[in-house]
Amino acid sequence: MKYYTFVYTKVVLMAFLFFFVHSSFSQTNTSSFVTYQTDYYHLLKRYEIKRGKFFKPFHSSTLPLSRSNIALFTDSLALDSTKNYSKSDKFNIDYLLNDNYEFTKKDSAKQKGVLKYFYKRKPDFLSFLNDNYDMKLEKGALDYVIRVNPILHLGVGQDNTRDDLLTLNTRGAEVHGVVARRIGFYVSVTETQAIFPRYVQNMIDSLSPDRSLENFVVPNEAFAKPFKENGVDFLRATGYITFNVAKVVDVQFGQDKNFIGNGYRSLVLSDFAPPHLFLKLQTKFWKINYTNLYTQMVADVQRANTLYPKKYVIYHHLSIDLSKKFNLGVFESIAYGRKDQGQNDTFDLTYLNPFIFYRAVEQGIGSVDNALLGADFKWLPAKGFQVYGQFVLDELKIGELIDNNGWWGNKYGIQLGLNYIDVAKIKNLDLQLETNIVRPYTYTHSSDEQLSNFVHYRQPLAHPLGANFIEFLGILRYQPTPRLNLTGKFIYADVGEDSDGSNWGSNLLIPNVDVDDTNEYGNTIGQGVETNILFGRFTATYQLYHNLFIDADVIQRNKTSAISTRDLSSTVFSLGLRLNIGQRLYEF
């Protein structure tokens, strides 16, 4: 029975993909996506706010975005003569145009090149385009374009809490492009050896309790092995294909990260956990963007000589522009794995339905899978301002909520944020303020196999702090000259951590199966081991050449806990060189 279930699932999925591939021969322009990086996507957010109204192809609550849509948006900015752009703004717009040149109206990235073959276009070490490339897109250009680039991230630093010199050594390459105007693709491989600050090492230790396995869990990454005495060594490989169906549906299949939300953090799906296998369908028409995201995750990894158990997390997200200045999104998600009736690691075909209400499916098949519901919004209330928010509901009983008795099952999270650009009319000075609140036990579930919590590779899929916290963050970005960016970040978090043998609802890896007996009522945010985290960061980044950056970074992080052995005060200095890769941010 198990064998036939497996074969049936595989046949249906292959037929599903076959249908899409053979339906995809439309004349729309397919493209790869810009990998999610906070600084890059801040530029897009800034110019959407500066524009004062939404850009129709953009629904930026589901990321990453396609290069073709970014090019359309940036072209519209370059042609808008009503905006008084600063020198830094013009530089940023040129940067975005050059970075997505194969889809812009004018190819401004051309240059003489090095040794006739290298950097013939500003962003690319190597680029290959057919002779029809210079034709306008609507006339059917872009038979193929292939872009090849090295990836490099070198860094050194010092942490006052450890004697080792902090090091970061990432090397790799990426290839992306479009073939036959219909199939986009992206592939990247990087290898990293690193010695991290003490507070990051502490998280590695907490996620990897069995050191004898020599299989470490590094934040943002999957498999990692020891490097020297105190470091880690890990490989990351991502890749996908993408194509269009009937002009209104974008299909993407591969291994990478996704992000849902409008904030710096996400309470649904963030970029904190490692890349995952996924199939994403985005249907765009009128003012609507409807996303179906089917993912395969890894349930647990701290086990020897065995295949890691799989789990599946599926998301539906509907985004609609109710006006030119107000966008509303609603979403649902389900996390589950199968370890019963001989159906180990099988995908439940019931959840393939792209429109159905997951809670009804869950009840209809007699499962105890873990469902989330929620909503998000963004609003442009006035010139230079954006207000955004997110609400996640894991479980709720209205009667218990009205009684205000702290019932453990009232599990939800709230985010509210503000973006203010050109603060006090100072050009290119941008402020972001955000609050995130998540009640105890949110995202957790009863499975002791990690099959139905919102965790991937032992790391939270949403906020890096897990649950049972209140967080306030502020980010001030200033670009005084075109190539120089100064960023200051301040984060304060009040967290209720778990102690050995207790479950206060912070650690998502602890099943909530016994909470009814131990902590059914009287639960409050911050309960457990009272912990305060104060995190400050200042970064100066200078762009030497397109996508080549120098970073100077200072971090001050103070953690105080009711358990004094968990106290840690860290001062970290670092200097880094980056090429075609975003900063590695450990902000928790």
XYZ file of C-alpha atoms in Angstrom:
588
model
C 0.000 0.000 0.000
C 2.847 2.335 0.883
C 4.521 1.683 -2.517
C 1.344 2.381 -4.509
C 0.669 5.569 -2.567
C 4.192 6.760 -3.375
C 3.860 5.920 -7.088
C 0.441 7.554 -7.332
C 1.730 10.733 -5.707
C 4.728 10.860 -8.022
C 2.652 10.303 -11.178
C 0.158 13.024 -10.252
C 2.900 15.540 -9.485
C 4.732 14.753 -12.740
C 1.520 15.131 -14.711
C 0.861 18.404 -12.921
C 4.279 19.783 -13.931
C 3.988 18.368 -17.481
C 0.719 20.216 -17.997
C 2.235 23.508 -16.922
C 5.370 23.140 -19.003
C 3.406 22.378 -22.168
C 0.938 25.168 -21.448
C 3.623 27.755 -20.975
C 4.328 28.756 -24.556
C 2.897 32.228 -24.292
C 4.539 35.395 -25.552
C 4.936 36.934 -22.112
C 8.408 37.718 -20.830
C 9.681 35.176 -18.321
C 12.584 36.043 -16.069
C 14.537 34.877 -13.078
C 14.044 36.502 -9.678
C 16.242 38.811 -7.632
C 17.377 36.898 -4.552
C 15.939 38.415 -1.381
C 18.341 40.913 0.225
C 17.117 43.539 2.677
C 19.145 46.418 1.205
C 18.135 45.669 -2.383
C 14.460 45.373 -1.575
C 14.588 48.482 0.583
C 15.386 50.439 -2.594
C 12.259 49.076 -4.284
C 10.174 49.848 -1.217
C 11.622 53.365 -1.018
C 10.689 54.203 -4.602
C 7.215 52.731 -4.277
C 6.686 55.085 -1.314
C 8.253 57.985 -3.207
C 5.989 57.251 -6.162
C 2.992 57.709 -3.859
C 0.937 54.895 -5.351
C 1.317 51.220 -6.136
C 2.784 49.930 -9.379
C 0.364 47.425 -10.888
C 2.725 44.469 -11.563
C 4.118 44.778 -8.025
C 2.646 42.834 -5.136
C 5.618 43.083 -2.830
C 4.114 41.137 0.082
C 5.308 37.911 -1.575
C 9.015 37.958 -2.353
C 11.303 37.646 -4.239
C 10.231 39.664 -7.290
C 10.985 38.904 -10.914
C 13.641 40.843 -12.779
C 11.178 41.701 -15.548
C 8.771 43.366 -13.111
C 11.599 45.208 -11.371
C 12.754 46.473 -14.782
C 9.237 47.683 -15.641
C 9.010 49.481 -12.334
C 12.456 51.067 -12.648
C 11.763 52.151 -16.235
C 8.661 53.963 -14.979
C 10.784 55.745 -12.364
C 13.378 56.820 -14.933
C 10.665 58.268 -17.183
C 8.866 60.146 -14.369
C 9.897 63.774 -14.739
C 7.655 64.929 -11.871
C 9.933 63.541 -9.149
C 12.816 65.604 -7.858
C 15.425 62.860 -7.590
C 18.654 63.439 -5.703
C 22.044 62.345 -7.052
C 21.831 59.257 -4.852
C 18.344 58.461 -6.172
C 19.536 58.732 -9.779
C 22.464 56.486 -8.934
C 20.119 53.912 -7.354
C 17.753 53.952 -10.325
C 20.684 53.479 -12.713
C 21.900 50.646 -10.498
C 18.518 48.879 -10.723
C 18.342 49.444 -14.489
C 21.832 48.029 -14.993
C 21.140 45.080 -12.709
C 18.091 44.075 -14.778
C 19.260 45.354 -18.159
C 17.899 42.470 -20.219
C 14.343 43.660 -19.526
C 14.727 47.450 -19.583
C 13.699 49.661 -22.472
C 17.262 50.858 -22.938
C 20.329 48.728 -22.358
C 22.454 51.126 -20.313
C 24.740 48.380 -18.989
C 26.867 48.078 -22.136
C 30.517 48.958 -21.813
C 33.823 48.258 -23.540
C 34.617 45.216 -21.472
C 37.813 43.609 -20.240
C 39.864 41.484 -22.666
C 36.913 41.620 -25.060
C 34.943 38.891 -23.210
C 34.607 39.944 -19.575
C 32.279 42.588 -18.135
C 30.889 43.563 -21.524
C 27.926 44.631 -19.455
C 28.468 46.295 -16.129
C 26.904 43.694 -13.766
C 28.213 40.516 -15.412
C 31.543 38.726 -15.456
C 30.278 36.888 -18.544
C 27.107 37.495 -20.532
C 25.735 35.764 -23.606
C 22.877 37.279 -25.602
C 21.522 36.499 -29.037
C 21.620 38.920 -31.948
C 17.954 39.868 -31.543
C 18.516 41.137 -28.021
C 18.380 44.841 -29.002
C 14.865 44.520 -30.416
C 12.044 45.825 -28.249
C 10.552 43.275 -25.893
C 7.064 43.517 -27.344
C 8.429 42.508 -30.749
C 9.720 39.232 -29.402
C 13.309 39.858 -28.421
C 15.283 37.966 -25.838
C 15.609 34.573 -27.524
C 18.164 33.850 -24.832
C 20.289 35.612 -22.275
C 22.755 33.926 -19.933
C 24.533 35.806 -17.145
C 27.447 34.333 -15.197
C 28.953 35.882 -12.075
C 31.337 34.928 -9.277
C 30.196 35.161 -5.650
C 32.625 36.245 -2.973
C 32.266 37.265 0.665
C 35.429 37.714 2.715
C 35.432 39.082 6.229
C 37.489 39.400 9.393
C 36.451 40.646 12.795
C 36.870 40.594 16.541
C 34.443 39.633 19.293
C 35.311 40.644 22.854
C 33.762 37.421 24.183
C 36.039 35.006 22.328
C 39.766 34.782 21.638
C 39.512 33.541 18.056
C 39.695 35.913 15.134
C 36.283 36.008 13.428
C 36.531 34.965 9.805
C 34.176 34.525 6.868
C 35.225 32.978 3.581
C 32.473 32.424 1.009
C 33.232 31.536 -2.606
C 30.914 30.492 -5.350
C 29.202 31.316 -8.622
C 25.753 32.011 -10.014
C 24.229 31.588 -13.462
C 20.830 32.926 -14.455
C 18.966 33.913 -17.557
C 16.166 33.140 -19.995
C 15.979 30.557 -22.784
C 13.640 30.831 -25.780
C 11.835 33.754 -24.130
C 9.814 31.212 -22.141
C 11.937 29.529 -19.494
C 13.872 31.437 -16.871
C 16.434 29.776 -14.655
C 18.779 30.434 -11.766
C 21.589 28.342 -10.242
C 24.044 29.257 -7.496
C 26.542 27.313 -5.403
C 28.618 28.696 -2.528
C 30.951 27.166 0.015
C 31.662 28.872 3.322
C 34.055 28.451 6.212
C 33.355 30.749 9.138
C 34.088 31.489 12.759
C 31.107 33.443 14.093
C 30.611 35.739 17.099
C 29.884 34.041 20.417
C 26.148 34.853 20.409
C 25.776 33.168 16.996
C 27.809 30.191 18.196
C 25.484 29.921 21.193
C 22.522 29.556 18.848
C 24.397 26.936 16.813
C 25.004 25.018 20.058
C 21.337 25.270 21.093
C 20.146 24.026 17.688
C 22.754 21.226 17.632
C 22.609 19.640 21.121
C 24.220 16.349 20.044
C 27.767 17.432 19.174
C 28.872 13.835 18.621
C 26.969 13.768 15.325
C 29.205 16.487 13.839
C 26.146 17.731 11.960
C 25.654 21.307 13.062
C 22.692 23.571 12.473
C 23.854 27.053 11.460
C 21.268 29.867 11.295
C 20.168 30.456 7.672
C 21.897 27.263 6.515
C 21.299 23.532 6.214
C 23.994 20.885 6.751
C 27.209 22.153 8.372
C 30.311 20.351 9.602
C 33.115 21.429 11.957
C 35.855 23.739 10.688
C 39.091 23.829 12.671
C 38.381 23.942 16.427
C 35.661 26.578 16.669
C 34.321 27.142 13.177
C 31.774 25.705 10.762
C 31.941 24.671 7.126
C 28.835 24.563 4.951
C 27.692 24.405 1.352
C 24.647 26.147 -0.072
C 23.118 25.276 -3.445
C 20.009 26.945 -4.835
C 18.330 26.822 -8.202
C 14.992 26.907 -9.981
C 13.218 27.176 -13.299
C 10.359 29.549 -13.989
C 7.872 30.011 -16.817
C 4.483 31.534 -17.634
C 1.131 29.867 -18.159
C -1.556 31.602 -20.212
C 0.056 35.023 -19.539
C -1.419 35.346 -16.049
C 0.247 32.536 -14.093
C 3.937 32.491 -13.184
C 5.297 29.077 -12.196
C 8.533 28.612 -10.261
C 10.001 25.297 -9.147
C 13.265 24.722 -7.331
C 15.247 25.245 -4.148
C 15.497 28.727 -2.623
C 14.044 31.048 0.018
C 10.693 32.842 0.001
C 9.367 35.726 2.085
C 5.779 36.720 2.902
C 5.012 40.131 4.378
C 5.786 43.835 4.134
C 8.020 44.231 7.176
C 11.641 43.824 8.099
C 10.538 40.680 9.918
C 7.851 38.260 8.840
C 5.466 36.414 11.147
C 4.566 33.946 8.374
C 7.602 33.018 6.278
C 10.949 34.802 6.486
C 14.463 34.300 5.123
C 15.833 33.080 8.469
C 15.645 29.324 7.839
C 17.679 27.687 5.035
C 16.478 27.335 1.429
C 13.709 24.811 0.818
C 12.280 22.859 -2.092
C 9.163 24.563 -3.452
C 6.623 24.903 -6.230
C 5.138 28.395 -6.495
C 2.218 29.512 -8.630
C 1.469 33.235 -8.868
C -1.740 34.206 -10.624
C -1.956 37.890 -11.535
C -4.980 39.626 -13.011
C -6.778 42.934 -12.494
C -5.648 44.171 -9.057
C -5.127 40.693 -7.643
C -2.096 38.512 -6.998
C -2.842 34.993 -5.763
C 0.100 32.871 -4.611
C 0.165 29.114 -4.026
C 3.387 27.983 -2.405
C 3.982 24.259 -1.866
C 7.160 23.518 0.090
C 9.022 20.465 1.299
C 10.939 21.010 4.537
C 13.282 18.974 6.709
C 11.681 18.049 10.036
C 14.776 17.155 12.048
C 18.490 16.576 11.460
C 20.002 15.645 14.808
C 20.051 11.895 14.125
C 22.774 9.521 12.919
C 22.922 7.335 9.802
C 19.342 7.891 8.749
C 17.387 9.803 6.134
C 16.108 13.057 7.581
C 12.302 13.036 7.899
C 10.383 15.325 5.562
C 7.488 17.632 6.264
C 5.355 19.859 4.066
C 4.317 23.449 4.581
C 1.827 24.968 2.148
C 0.781 28.599 1.811
C -2.059 30.416 0.065
C -1.768 34.212 -0.120
C -4.299 36.515 -1.794
C -3.242 40.130 -2.309
C -5.522 42.832 -3.704
C -4.993 46.544 -4.284
C -8.210 47.998 -2.862
C -7.030 51.406 -4.065
C -3.874 52.962 -5.468
C -2.638 53.419 -1.914
C -4.051 50.502 0.111
C -3.251 46.822 -0.306
C -4.829 43.994 1.683
C -3.678 40.403 1.845
C -5.164 37.305 3.436
C -3.399 33.990 3.806
C -3.594 30.491 5.185
C -0.941 27.867 5.776
C -0.684 24.282 6.886
C 2.297 22.325 8.241
C 2.193 18.545 8.376
C 4.099 15.301 8.033
C 2.985 11.698 7.918
C 4.348 9.054 10.278
C 1.267 6.858 10.581
C -0.445 4.081 8.658
C 2.795 3.345 6.800
C 2.633 6.681 4.953
C 6.046 7.943 5.943
C 7.018 11.251 4.272
C 4.170 11.123 1.731
C 2.574 14.246 0.322
C -1.158 14.492 0.971
C -2.769 15.198 -2.405
C -5.775 16.783 -0.702
C -3.677 19.876 -0.061
C -2.936 20.381 -3.778
C -6.300 22.096 -4.193
C -5.236 25.733 -4.777
C -8.445 27.343 -3.530
C -9.734 25.333 -0.621
C -9.904 26.387 3.020
C -7.243 24.311 4.791
C -9.031 24.095 8.124
C -11.948 22.364 6.401
C -9.583 19.928 4.650
C -7.834 19.184 7.920
C -11.103 18.240 9.570
C -12.371 16.360 6.521
C -9.449 13.927 6.406
C -9.341 13.425 10.161
C -5.896 14.930 10.590
C -4.372 16.984 13.373
C -2.203 19.076 11.053
C -1.156 22.580 12.090
C -3.000 25.419 10.319
C -2.387 29.179 10.360
C -4.645 31.991 9.179
C -3.935 35.672 8.902
C -3.859 38.944 7.034
C -1.428 41.681 6.072
C -1.702 45.195 4.693
C 0.292 48.165 3.468
C -0.968 51.730 3.132
C 0.478 54.936 1.724
C -1.376 57.484 3.905
C 0.678 60.566 3.049
C 3.676 61.692 1.043
C 6.789 59.841 2.144
C 4.963 57.454 4.517
C 4.010 53.792 4.475
C 2.172 51.933 7.240
C 2.119 48.145 7.190
C 1.114 45.243 9.376
C 0.571 41.514 9.700
C -1.662 39.313 11.843
C -1.151 35.574 12.318
C -3.699 33.346 14.015
C -2.594 29.872 15.072
C -5.523 29.081 17.353
C -8.188 31.108 19.144
C -11.300 30.601 21.256
C -13.348 33.763 21.565
C -14.816 32.705 24.903
C -11.388 32.176 26.428
C -10.204 35.484 24.966
C -13.167 37.377 26.466
C -12.548 35.743 29.830
C -8.960 37.085 29.650
C -7.708 34.046 31.530
C -4.463 33.505 29.618
C -5.558 30.250 27.979
C -2.489 28.695 26.332
C -4.343 27.918 23.083
C -4.963 31.563 22.202
C -1.925 31.669 19.927
C -1.377 34.612 17.603
C 1.153 37.185 16.434
C 0.864 40.864 15.514
C 3.165 43.127 13.524
C 2.808 46.868 12.981
C 5.335 49.031 11.180
C 6.062 52.425 9.639
C 8.374 53.550 6.835
C 9.197 57.249 6.532
C 11.473 58.280 3.659
C 13.395 61.559 3.302
C 12.925 62.217 7.010
C 12.465 65.932 7.830
C 13.056 66.640 4.113
C 16.617 65.302 4.342
C 17.104 63.486 1.060
C 17.894 59.767 1.263
C 17.404 59.605 5.033
C 14.912 56.790 5.670
C 13.419 55.561 8.942
C 11.704 52.259 9.659
C 9.957 51.430 12.934
C 8.438 48.030 13.662
C 6.842 46.128 16.529
C 6.390 42.360 16.619
C 4.393 40.543 19.299
C 3.955 36.761 19.406
C 2.156 34.874 22.171
C 3.555 31.735 23.838
C 3.247 28.405 21.981
C 2.453 30.020 18.601
C 3.755 27.920 15.651
C 4.220 24.868 17.928
C 2.320 21.588 17.703
C 1.896 18.277 19.475
C 4.171 16.139 17.281
C 7.401 15.074 19.009
C 8.833 14.276 15.547
C 8.893 18.000 14.551
C 6.467 17.130 11.735
C 3.829 19.819 12.190
C 5.519 22.824 13.781
C 6.525 25.793 11.634
C 10.200 24.896 11.672
C 12.652 23.896 8.938
C 15.986 22.288 9.716
C 15.362 23.052 13.431
C 15.028 26.782 12.633
C 11.886 28.958 12.866
C 10.205 29.654 9.533
C 8.959 33.039 10.719
C 10.668 35.173 13.370
C 14.157 34.076 14.581
C 13.089 34.444 18.242
C 10.421 31.771 17.794
C 7.493 32.749 20.051
C 6.694 34.290 23.460
C 8.273 37.708 22.862
C 7.752 41.409 22.250
C 10.185 43.134 19.903
C 10.747 46.766 18.958
C 13.121 47.686 16.166
C 14.224 50.870 14.466
C 16.341 51.238 11.331
C 17.815 54.509 10.093
C 19.355 54.486 6.616
C 21.253 57.401 5.108
C 22.872 57.681 1.700
C 24.905 60.933 1.821
C 26.691 60.208 -1.466
C 25.690 57.860 -4.288
C 28.124 55.086 -3.347
C 28.023 55.339 0.450
C 25.271 53.918 2.651
C 25.146 54.330 6.425
C 22.746 52.121 8.399
C 21.970 52.136 12.089
C 19.768 49.477 13.700
C 18.356 49.249 17.186
C 16.450 46.178 18.412
C 14.979 45.547 21.840
C 13.298 42.245 22.663
C 11.619 40.973 25.817
C 11.609 37.174 25.580
C 10.357 34.450 27.895
C 12.814 31.628 27.324
C 12.420 28.009 28.348
C 14.559 26.435 31.050
C 15.734 22.840 31.157
C 12.724 20.572 31.531
C 10.131 23.360 31.186
C 7.988 24.555 28.313
C 6.979 28.224 28.510
C 6.171 28.495 24.797
C 9.334 30.039 23.356
C 11.199 27.100 21.823
C 9.284 25.835 18.787
C 11.076 22.483 18.961
C 9.309 21.543 22.199
C 5.926 19.833 21.558
C 2.933 21.431 23.282
C 1.285 18.078 24.014
C 1.432 18.443 27.825
C 0.593 22.146 28.106
C -3.058 21.389 28.906
C -1.914 19.774 32.134
C 0.936 22.074 33.146
C 0.226 25.613 31.867
C -3.357 25.638 30.638
C -4.250 29.086 32.029
C -2.457 32.208 33.181
C -0.086 32.423 30.218
C 1.363 35.827 29.360
C 3.897 37.098 26.839
C 7.371 36.959 28.362
C 6.559 34.205 30.847
C 9.283 31.755 31.776
C 12.937 32.760 32.047
C 12.815 36.549 31.780
C 15.283 37.596 29.081
C 16.083 40.999 27.601
C 18.040 41.456 24.387
C 19.423 44.840 23.355
C 20.970 44.842 19.891
C 22.623 47.794 18.174
C 24.373 47.823 14.835
C 26.092 50.430 12.679
C 27.183 49.598 9.146
C 28.996 51.714 6.580
C 28.839 50.248 3.072
C 30.695 51.602 0.056
C 29.969 50.362 -3.469
C 33.276 50.142 -5.351
C 31.725 48.779 -8.535
C 28.391 47.273 -9.488
C 27.550 44.735 -6.749
C 31.042 45.016 -5.242
C 30.867 46.342 -1.680
C 33.102 47.064 1.296
C 31.356 46.816 4.701
C 32.576 48.192 8.028
C 30.374 46.902 10.829
C 30.041 47.395 14.586
C 27.616 45.369 16.740
C 26.804 45.850 20.407
C 24.579 43.109 21.813
C 23.612 42.736 25.465
C 21.596 39.787 26.711
C 20.469 39.658 30.323
C 18.634 36.652 31.723
C 17.078 35.518 34.976
C 19.527 32.613 34.602
C 22.818 34.446 34.991
C 24.841 31.877 33.017
C 22.927 32.980 29.909
C 24.033 36.612 30.256
C 26.267 37.800 27.435
C 27.562 41.235 26.463
C 29.176 41.265 23.018
C 31.027 43.935 21.075
C 31.827 42.833 17.539
C 33.907 44.694 14.953
C 34.177 43.408 11.391
C 35.353 44.396 7.929
C 34.167 42.646 4.808
C 34.311 42.540 1.024
C 31.265 41.329 -0.912
C 30.688 40.552 -4.579
C 27.212 39.594 -5.839
C 25.956 38.570 -2.399
C 24.038 40.236 0.421
C 25.256 40.824 3.954
C 25.075 37.932 6.394
C 22.811 39.336 9.115
C 22.434 37.658 12.498
C 20.072 40.071 14.224
C 18.559 38.215 17.154
